[in-house]
Coordinates of C-alpha atoms and ligand atoms in Angstrom, one line a residue:
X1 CA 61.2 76.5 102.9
X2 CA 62.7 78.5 106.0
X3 CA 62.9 82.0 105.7
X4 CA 65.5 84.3 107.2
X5 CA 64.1 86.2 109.5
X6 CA 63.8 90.6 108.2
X7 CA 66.4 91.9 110.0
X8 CA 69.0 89.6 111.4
X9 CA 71.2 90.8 114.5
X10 CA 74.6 90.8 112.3
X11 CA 77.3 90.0 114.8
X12 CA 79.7 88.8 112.3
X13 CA 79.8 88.7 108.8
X14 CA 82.5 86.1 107.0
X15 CA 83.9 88.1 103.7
X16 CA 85.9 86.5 100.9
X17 CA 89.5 87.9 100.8
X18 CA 89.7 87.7 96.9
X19 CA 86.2 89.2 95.3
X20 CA 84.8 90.7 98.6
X21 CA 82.2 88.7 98.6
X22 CA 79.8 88.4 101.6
X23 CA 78.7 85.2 103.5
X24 CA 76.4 84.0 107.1
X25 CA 79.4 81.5 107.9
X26 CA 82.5 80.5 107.3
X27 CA 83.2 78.1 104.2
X28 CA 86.6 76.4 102.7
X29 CA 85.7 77.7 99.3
X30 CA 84.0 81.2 98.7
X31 CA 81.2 80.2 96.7
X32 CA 81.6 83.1 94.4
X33 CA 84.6 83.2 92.9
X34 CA 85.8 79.5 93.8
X35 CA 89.0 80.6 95.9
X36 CA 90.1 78.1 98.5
X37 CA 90.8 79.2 101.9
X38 CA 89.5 82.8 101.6
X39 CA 87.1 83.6 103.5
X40 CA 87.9 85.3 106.8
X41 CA 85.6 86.5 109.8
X42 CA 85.0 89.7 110.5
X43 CA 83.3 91.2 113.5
X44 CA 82.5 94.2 114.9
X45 CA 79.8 96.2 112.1
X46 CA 77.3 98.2 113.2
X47 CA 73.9 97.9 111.5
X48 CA 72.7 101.7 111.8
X49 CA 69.3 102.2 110.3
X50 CA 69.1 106.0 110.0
X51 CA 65.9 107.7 110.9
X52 CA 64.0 108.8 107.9
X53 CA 63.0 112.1 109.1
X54 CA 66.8 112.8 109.1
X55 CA 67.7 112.0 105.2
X56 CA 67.9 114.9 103.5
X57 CA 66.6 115.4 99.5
X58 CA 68.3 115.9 96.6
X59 CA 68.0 118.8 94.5
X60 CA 68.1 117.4 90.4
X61 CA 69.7 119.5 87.9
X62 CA 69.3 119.7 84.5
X63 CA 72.7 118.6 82.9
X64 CA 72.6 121.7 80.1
X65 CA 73.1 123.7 83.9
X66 CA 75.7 121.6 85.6
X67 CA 78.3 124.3 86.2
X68 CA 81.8 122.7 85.9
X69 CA 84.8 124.3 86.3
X70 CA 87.9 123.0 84.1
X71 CA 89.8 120.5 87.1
X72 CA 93.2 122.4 87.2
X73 CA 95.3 119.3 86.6
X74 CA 99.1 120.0 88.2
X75 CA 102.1 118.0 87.1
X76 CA 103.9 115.3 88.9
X77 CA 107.1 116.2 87.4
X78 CA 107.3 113.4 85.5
X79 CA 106.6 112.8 82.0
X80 CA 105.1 108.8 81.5
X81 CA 103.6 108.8 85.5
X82 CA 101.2 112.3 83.8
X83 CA 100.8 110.2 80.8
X84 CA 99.5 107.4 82.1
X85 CA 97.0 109.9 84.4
X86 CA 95.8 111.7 81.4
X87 CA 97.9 114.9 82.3
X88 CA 98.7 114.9 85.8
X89 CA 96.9 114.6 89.3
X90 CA 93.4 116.1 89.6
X91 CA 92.5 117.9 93.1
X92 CA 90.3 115.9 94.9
X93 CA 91.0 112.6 93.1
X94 CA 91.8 108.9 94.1
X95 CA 94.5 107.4 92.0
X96 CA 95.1 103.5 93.2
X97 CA 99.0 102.2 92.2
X98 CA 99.1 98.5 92.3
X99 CA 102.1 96.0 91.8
X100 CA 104.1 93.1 92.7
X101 CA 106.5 94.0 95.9
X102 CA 109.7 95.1 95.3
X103 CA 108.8 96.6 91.6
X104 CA 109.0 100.4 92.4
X105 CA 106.1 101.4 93.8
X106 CA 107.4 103.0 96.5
X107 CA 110.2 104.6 94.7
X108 CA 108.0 106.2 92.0
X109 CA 105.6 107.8 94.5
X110 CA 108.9 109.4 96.3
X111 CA 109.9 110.6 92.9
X112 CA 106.6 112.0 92.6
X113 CA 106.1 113.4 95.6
X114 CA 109.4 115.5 95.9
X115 CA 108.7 116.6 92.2
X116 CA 105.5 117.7 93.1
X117 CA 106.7 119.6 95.9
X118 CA 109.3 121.4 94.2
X119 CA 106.9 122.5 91.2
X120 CA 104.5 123.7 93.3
X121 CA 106.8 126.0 95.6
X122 CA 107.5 127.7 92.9
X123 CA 104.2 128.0 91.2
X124 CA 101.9 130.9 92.2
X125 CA 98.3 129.6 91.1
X126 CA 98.6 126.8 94.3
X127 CA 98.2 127.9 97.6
X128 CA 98.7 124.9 98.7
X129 CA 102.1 124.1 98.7
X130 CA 103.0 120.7 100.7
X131 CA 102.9 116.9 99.8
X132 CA 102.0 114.3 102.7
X133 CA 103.8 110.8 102.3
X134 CA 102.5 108.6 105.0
X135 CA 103.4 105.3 105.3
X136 CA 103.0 102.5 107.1
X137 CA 105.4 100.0 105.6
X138 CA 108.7 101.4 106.4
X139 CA 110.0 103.9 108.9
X140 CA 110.2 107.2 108.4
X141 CA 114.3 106.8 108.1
X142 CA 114.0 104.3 105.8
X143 CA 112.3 107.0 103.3
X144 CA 114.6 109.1 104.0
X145 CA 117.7 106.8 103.1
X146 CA 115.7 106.1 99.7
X147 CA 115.4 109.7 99.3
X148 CA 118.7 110.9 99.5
X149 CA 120.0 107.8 97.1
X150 CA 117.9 108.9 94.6
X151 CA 117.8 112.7 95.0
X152 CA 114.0 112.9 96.1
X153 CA 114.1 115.2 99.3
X154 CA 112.4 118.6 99.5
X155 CA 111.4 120.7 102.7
X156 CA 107.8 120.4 101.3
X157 CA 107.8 117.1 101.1
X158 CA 106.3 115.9 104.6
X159 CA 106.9 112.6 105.9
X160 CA 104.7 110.6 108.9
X161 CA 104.7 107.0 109.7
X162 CA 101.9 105.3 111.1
X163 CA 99.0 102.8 110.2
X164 CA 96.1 104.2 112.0
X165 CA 93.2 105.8 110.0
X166 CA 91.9 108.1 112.1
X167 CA 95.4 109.9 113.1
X168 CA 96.3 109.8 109.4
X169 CA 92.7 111.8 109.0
X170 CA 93.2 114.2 111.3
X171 CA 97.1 114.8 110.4
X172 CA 95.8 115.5 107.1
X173 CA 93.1 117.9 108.6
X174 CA 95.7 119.9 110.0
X175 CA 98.0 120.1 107.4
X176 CA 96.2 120.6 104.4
X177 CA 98.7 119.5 101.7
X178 CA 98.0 119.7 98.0
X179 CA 98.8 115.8 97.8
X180 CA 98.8 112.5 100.1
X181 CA 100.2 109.5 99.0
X182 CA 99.4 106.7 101.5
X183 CA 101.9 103.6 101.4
X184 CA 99.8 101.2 101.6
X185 CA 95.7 100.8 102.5
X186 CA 96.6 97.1 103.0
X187 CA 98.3 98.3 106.4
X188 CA 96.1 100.9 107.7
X189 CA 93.9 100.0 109.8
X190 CA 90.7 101.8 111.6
X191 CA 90.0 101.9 115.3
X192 CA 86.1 101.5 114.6
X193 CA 87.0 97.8 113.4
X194 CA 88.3 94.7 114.9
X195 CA 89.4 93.0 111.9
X196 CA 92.9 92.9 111.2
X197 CA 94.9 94.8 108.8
X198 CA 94.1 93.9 105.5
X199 CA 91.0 92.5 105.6
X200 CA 88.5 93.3 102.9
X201 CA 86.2 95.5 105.6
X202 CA 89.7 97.1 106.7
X203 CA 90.8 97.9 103.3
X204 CA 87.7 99.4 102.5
X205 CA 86.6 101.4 105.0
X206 CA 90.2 102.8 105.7
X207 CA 89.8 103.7 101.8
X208 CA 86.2 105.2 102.0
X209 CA 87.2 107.6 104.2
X210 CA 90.2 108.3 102.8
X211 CA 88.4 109.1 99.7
X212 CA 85.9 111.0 101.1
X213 CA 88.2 112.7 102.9
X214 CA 90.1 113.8 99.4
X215 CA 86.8 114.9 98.0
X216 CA 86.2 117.4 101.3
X217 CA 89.4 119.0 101.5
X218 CA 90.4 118.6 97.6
X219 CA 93.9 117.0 97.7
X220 CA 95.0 114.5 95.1
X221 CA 95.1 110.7 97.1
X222 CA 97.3 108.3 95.9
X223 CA 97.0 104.7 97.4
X224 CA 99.2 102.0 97.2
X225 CA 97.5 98.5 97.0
X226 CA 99.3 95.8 96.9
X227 CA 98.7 92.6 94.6
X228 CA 97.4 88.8 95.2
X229 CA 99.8 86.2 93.8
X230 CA 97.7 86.0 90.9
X231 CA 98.1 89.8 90.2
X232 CA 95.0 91.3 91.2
X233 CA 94.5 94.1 93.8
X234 CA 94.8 92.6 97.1
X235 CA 91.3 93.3 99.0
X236 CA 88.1 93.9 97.8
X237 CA 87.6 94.4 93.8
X238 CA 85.1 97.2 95.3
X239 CA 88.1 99.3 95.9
X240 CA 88.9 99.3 91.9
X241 CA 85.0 101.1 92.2
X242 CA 85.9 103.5 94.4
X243 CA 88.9 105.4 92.7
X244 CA 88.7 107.4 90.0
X245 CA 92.1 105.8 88.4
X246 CA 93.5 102.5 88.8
X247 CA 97.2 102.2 87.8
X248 CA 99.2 99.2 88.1
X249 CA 103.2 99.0 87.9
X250 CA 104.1 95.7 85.6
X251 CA 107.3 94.3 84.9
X252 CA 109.4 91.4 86.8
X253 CA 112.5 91.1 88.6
X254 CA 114.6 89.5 85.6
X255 CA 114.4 92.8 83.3
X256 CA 115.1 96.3 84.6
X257 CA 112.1 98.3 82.6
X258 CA 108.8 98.8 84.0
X259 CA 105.1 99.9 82.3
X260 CA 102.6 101.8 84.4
X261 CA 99.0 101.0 82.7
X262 CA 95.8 102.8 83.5
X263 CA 93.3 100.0 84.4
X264 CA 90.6 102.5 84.5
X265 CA 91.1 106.4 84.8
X266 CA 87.8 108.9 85.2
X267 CA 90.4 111.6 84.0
X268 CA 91.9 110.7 81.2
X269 CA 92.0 107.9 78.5
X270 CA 92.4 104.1 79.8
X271 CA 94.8 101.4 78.9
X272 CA 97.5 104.5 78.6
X273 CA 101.1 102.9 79.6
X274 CA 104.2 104.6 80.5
X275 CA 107.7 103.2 80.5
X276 CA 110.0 103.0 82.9
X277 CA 113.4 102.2 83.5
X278 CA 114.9 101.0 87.2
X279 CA 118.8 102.6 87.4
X280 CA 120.1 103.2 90.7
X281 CA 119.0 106.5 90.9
X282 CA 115.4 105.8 91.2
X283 CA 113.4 105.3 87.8
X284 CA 113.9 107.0 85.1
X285 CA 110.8 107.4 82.4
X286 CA 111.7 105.9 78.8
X287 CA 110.6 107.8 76.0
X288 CA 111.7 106.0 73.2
X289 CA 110.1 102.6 74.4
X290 CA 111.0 100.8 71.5
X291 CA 114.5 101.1 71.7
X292 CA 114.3 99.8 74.8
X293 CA 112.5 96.8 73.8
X294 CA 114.5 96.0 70.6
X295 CA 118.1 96.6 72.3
X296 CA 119.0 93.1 72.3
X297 CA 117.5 91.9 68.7
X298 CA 119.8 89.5 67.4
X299 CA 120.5 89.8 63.2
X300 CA 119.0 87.1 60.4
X301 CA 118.1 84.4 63.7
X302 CA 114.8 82.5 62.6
X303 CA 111.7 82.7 64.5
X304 CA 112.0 86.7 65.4
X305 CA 109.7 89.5 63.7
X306 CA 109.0 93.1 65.4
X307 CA 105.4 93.6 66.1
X308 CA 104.1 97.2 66.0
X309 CA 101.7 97.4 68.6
X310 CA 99.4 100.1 70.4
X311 CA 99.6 100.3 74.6
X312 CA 96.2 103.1 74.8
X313 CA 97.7 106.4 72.3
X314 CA 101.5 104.7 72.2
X315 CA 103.0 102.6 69.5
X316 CA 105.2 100.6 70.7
X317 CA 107.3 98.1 68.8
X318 CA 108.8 95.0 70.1
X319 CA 110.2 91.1 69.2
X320 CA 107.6 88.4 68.6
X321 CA 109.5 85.5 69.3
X322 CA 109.1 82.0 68.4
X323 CA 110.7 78.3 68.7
X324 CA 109.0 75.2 67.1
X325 CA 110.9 71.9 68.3
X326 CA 109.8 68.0 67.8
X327 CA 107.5 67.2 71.1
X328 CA 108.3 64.8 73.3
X329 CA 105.2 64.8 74.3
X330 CA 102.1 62.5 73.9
X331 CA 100.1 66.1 73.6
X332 CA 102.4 68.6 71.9
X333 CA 103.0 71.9 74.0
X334 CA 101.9 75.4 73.5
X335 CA 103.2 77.7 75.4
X336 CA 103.6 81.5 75.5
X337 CA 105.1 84.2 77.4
X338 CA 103.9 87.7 77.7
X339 CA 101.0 87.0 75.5
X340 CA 97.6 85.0 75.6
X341 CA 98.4 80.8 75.4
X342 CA 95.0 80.5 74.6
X343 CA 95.2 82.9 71.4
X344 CA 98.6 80.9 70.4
X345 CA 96.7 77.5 70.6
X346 CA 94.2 79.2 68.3
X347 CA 96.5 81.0 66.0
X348 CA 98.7 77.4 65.4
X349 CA 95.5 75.7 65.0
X350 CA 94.4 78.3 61.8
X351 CA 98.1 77.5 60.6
X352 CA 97.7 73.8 60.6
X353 CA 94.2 74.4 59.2
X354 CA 94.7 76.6 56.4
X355 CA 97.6 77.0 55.7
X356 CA 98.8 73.5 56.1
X357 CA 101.4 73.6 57.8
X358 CA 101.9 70.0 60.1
X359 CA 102.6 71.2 63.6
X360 CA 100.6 68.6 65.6
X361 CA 104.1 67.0 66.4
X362 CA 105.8 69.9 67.3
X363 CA 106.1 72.0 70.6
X364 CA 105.7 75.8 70.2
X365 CA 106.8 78.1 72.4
X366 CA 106.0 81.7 71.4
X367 CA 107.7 84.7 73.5
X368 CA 107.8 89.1 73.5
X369 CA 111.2 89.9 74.3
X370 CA 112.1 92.3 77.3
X371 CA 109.1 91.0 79.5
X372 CA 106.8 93.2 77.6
X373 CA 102.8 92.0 77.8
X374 CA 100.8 92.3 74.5
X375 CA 97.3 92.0 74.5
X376 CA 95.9 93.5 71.1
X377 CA 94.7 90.9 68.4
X378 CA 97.1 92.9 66.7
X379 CA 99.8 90.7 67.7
X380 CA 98.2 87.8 65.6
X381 CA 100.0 88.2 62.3
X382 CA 103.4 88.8 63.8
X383 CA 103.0 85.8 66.5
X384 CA 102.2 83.5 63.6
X385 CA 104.9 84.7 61.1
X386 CA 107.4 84.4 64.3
X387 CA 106.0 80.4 64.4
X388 CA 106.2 80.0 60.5
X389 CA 109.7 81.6 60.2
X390 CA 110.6 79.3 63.3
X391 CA 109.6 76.1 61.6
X392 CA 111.1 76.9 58.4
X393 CA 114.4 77.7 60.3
X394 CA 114.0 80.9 57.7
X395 CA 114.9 84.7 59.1
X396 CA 112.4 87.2 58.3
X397 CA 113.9 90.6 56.8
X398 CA 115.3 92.3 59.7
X399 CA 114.1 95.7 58.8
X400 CA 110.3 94.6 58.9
X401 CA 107.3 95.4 60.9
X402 CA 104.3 94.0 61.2
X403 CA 100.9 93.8 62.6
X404 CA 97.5 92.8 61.9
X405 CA 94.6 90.4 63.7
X406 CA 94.0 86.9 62.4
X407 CA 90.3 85.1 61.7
X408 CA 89.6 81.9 62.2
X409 CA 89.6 81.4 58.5
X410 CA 92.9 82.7 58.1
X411 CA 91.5 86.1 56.9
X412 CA 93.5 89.1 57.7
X413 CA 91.7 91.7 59.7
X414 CA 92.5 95.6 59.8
X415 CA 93.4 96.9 63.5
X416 CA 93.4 100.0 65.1
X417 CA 95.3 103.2 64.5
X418 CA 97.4 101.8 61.7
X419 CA 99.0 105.2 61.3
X420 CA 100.4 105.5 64.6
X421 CA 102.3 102.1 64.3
X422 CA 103.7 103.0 61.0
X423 CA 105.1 106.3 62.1
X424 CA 106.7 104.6 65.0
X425 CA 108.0 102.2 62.4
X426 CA 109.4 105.0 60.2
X427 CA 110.5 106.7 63.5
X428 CA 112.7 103.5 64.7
X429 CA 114.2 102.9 60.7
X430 CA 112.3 100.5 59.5
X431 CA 111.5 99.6 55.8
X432 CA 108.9 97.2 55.4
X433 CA 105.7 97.1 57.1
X434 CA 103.7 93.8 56.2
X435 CA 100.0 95.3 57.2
X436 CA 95.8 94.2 56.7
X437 CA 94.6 94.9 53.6
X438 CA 92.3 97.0 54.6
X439 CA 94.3 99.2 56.4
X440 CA 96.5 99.9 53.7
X441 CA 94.0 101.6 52.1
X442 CA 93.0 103.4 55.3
X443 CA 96.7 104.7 55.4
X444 CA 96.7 105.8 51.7
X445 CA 93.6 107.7 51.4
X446 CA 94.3 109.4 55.1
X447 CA 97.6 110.6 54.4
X448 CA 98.2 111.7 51.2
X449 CA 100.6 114.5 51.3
X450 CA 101.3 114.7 54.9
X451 CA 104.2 113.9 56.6
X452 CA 103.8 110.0 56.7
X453 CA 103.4 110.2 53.0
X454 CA 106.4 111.7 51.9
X455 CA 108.5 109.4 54.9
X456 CA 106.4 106.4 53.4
X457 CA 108.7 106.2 50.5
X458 CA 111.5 105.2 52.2
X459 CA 109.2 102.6 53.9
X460 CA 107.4 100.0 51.5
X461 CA 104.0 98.9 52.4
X462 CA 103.1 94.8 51.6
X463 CA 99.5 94.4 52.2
X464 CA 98.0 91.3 53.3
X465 CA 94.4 89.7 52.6
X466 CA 95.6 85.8 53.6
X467 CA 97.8 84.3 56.3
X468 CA 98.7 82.2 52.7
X469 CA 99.9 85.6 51.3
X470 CA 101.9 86.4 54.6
X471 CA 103.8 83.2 54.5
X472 CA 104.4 83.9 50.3
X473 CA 105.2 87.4 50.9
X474 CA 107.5 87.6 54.2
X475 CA 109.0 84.3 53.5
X476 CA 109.2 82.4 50.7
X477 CA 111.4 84.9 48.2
X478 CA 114.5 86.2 48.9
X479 CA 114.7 89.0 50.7
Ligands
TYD1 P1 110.1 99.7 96.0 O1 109.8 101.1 95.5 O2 110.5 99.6 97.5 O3 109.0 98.7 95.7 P2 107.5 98.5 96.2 O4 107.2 99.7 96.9 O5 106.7 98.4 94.9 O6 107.5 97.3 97.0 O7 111.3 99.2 95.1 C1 112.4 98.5 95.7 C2 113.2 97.9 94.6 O8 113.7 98.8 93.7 C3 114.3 97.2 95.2 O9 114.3 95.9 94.7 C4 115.5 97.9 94.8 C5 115.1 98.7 93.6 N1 115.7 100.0 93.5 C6 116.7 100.3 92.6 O10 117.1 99.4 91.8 N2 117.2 101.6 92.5 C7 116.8 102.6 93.3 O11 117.3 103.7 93.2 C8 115.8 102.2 94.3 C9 115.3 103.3 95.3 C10 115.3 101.0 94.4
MG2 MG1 106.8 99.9 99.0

């Protein structure tokens, strides 16, 4: 077998656009994460060997000694965009905002970032006073026009436009703000490289020194990354590594709400959301989510149930809705909308199974109102009641809630933080809450004579062991 030789004079290396991914030539499919027509060539890297006399060691601490100071945290003025960081912006952290174009990216960091720089003129703990908005996207007018429509302008707020790494560096260097917010590492591009913008050695070298950079001088970096068609992080997945939070803006152009979720956050809890609303000033943080997301709930229509559902420390409750229709298919459809199709396949196929009920000649179409995306197995008893009261053509109450994950054998499984949900149940008027078993008891024995107890008697509890006793319960008796 040939062997490469030790040390090969690297010339140029071909990288996969999609999973970073590194390759000796050029193929049609990267080999590694099957995309088509992703790998691109990039020249121009240096392979510097540094001399050994010049590394210098480390010095090991015992962790009982570490000395760490409490990060002072500083608001960015607004409420959900500090949730979802786990309090607000650390000094000397990398935050990466990711989303589809158009959905506010921009527009929240301007909010931000004229917030930021009015809270921290008048505080007296910062020294540092200024907030650096550099971007490379649009012209420097162009944020300003945005800026005055939705009441975002502040003499500390300090705008530049360009692309180039190094003057973005050095600009930041001189100025020393307490924040940069860099719109977006897809279009900056270092001088050292000859790859174009955008490429996966571009986007992360332009980031690692970005980075590094924030670590130096101790501002907060934000970077805006932009999204692949099938919604990951443009660029490398390395640059998820490299942050120490990843938030991505979700939501689509048909509804006007949108949820920031922390992917990953070294600061604070992950999986944290916070809710948004586009007006045309700018957007405007939601905090009673659920009324946004049960607005338009129609009265006694079959095939609609509210699901109470955790996004990281927030219940939120929304409409699990279903429609079951004769196929006219030769294989019937399942399909779903803001939550897994493969977990819907399974959840009709433990119907069907035990529960009996006939569905291999039916289409099912399962849906969350609002454009809300649910991933908890919590959603299982409420997507599957939705279905049931769908092929019945039988409302469920109106004033129910319910949650719960569903086994293969139809067995009804406890979830998460069922307290939570049923306060935001009681919160939001609700008087029924169909919940596990198992939970039930949770609730009782946890709360006895605190507030959910006493508000609990307005809210009756039916607690579940079977998917056959969800379908007597919730269903079949009048209601
Ligand atoms: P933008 O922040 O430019 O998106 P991104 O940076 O993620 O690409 O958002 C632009 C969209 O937001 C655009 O479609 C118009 C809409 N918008 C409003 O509805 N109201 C507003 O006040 C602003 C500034 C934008
Ligand atoms: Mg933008």
């Amino acid at each position: 077998m040939s062997q490469l030789p030790h040390n090969p004079p690297m010339k140029s290396l071909f990288t996969c656009n999609s999973c970073g991914s590194e390759h000796r030539k050029w193929m049609g499919q990267c080999p590694d994460c099957l995309a088509w027509n992703s790998i691109t060539e990039e020249s121009g890297f240096t392979n510097k060997t540094p001399k050994s006399s010049n590394i210098p060691s480390l010095t090991a601490t015992a962790i009982t000694e570490v000395s760490c100071e409490d990060s002072p945290r500083f608001s960015t003025g607004i409420d959900e965009l500090n949730r979802v960081l786990g309090g607000g912006l650390v000094p000397g952290s990398a935050i990466l905002v990711g989303g589809n174009p158009g959905i506010g990216k921009s527009t929240l960091l301007l909010q931000a970032a004229s917030q930021i720089a009015m809270l921290l003129k008048n505080s007296a703990s910062s020294e540092r006073k200024e907030v650096l908005y550099i971007t490379g996207e649009e012209s420097a007018q162009q944020v300003k026009l945005r800026g005055q429509r939705i009441d975002a302008l502040h003499p500390n707020l300090l705008l530049a436009n360009s692309c180039n790494l190094e003057s973005m560096l050095s600009t930041i260097k001189g100025s020393r703000p307490s924040t940069v917010i860099i719109d977006s590492i897809q279009t900056t591009i270092s001088d050292q490289l000859t790859s174009a913008a955008g490429t996966v050695s571009q986007v992360r070298d332009c980031a690692a020194a970005l980075i590094q950079q924030a670590k130096q001088l101790g501002h907060a970096l934000i970077l805006v990354g932009h999204v692949t068609k099938d919604g990951n992080l443009a660029g490398p997945r390395v640059l998820e590594h490299m942050v120490d939070a990843v938030i991505y803006f979700e939501g689509d152009r048909g509804h006007s709400h949108r949820i920031l979720r922390a992917i990953k956050n070294r600061y604070g809890p992950a999986g944290e959301i916070g809710v948004f609303e586009m007006r045309d000033k700018g957007l405007v943080g939601i905090r009673d989510a659920s009324r946004l997301f049960l607005a338009e709930r129609s009265a006694d229509t079959s095939g609609s149930v509210v699901l109470a559902c955790l996004e990281g420390t927030r219940p939120l409750l929304v409409e699990v809705q279903a429609l079951v229709s004769p196929t006219v298919y030769a294989t019937p459809k399942r399909a779903a909308v803001g939550l897994d199709a493969n977990r819907v396949a399974m959840l009709v196929a433990v119907m069907e199974r035990r529960i009996g009920i006939p569905l291999t000649q039916h289409d099912v179409y399962v849906n969350v109102a609002g454009g809300a995306k649910i991933t908890e197995p919590a959603a299982d008893l409420a997507i599957l009641l939705a279905i049931l009261s769908a092929y019945q053509d039988r409302p469920l109450p109106l004033q129910m809630v319910v949650f719960g994950e569903v086994g293969l054998t139809g067995e009804i499984r406890p979830v998460g933080n069922p307290e939570t949900r049923i306060k935001e149940a009681i919160h939001m008027g609700f008087q029924r809450v169909v919940l596990p078993h198992e939970n039930f008891s949770r609730v009782q024995d946890l709360n006895s004579g605190d507030t959910l107890r006493k508000n609990s008697t307005s809210l009756r509890s039916i607690p579940i062991k079977h998917l056959r006793d969800a379908a007597q319960k919730c269903l079949e008796r009048d209601h």
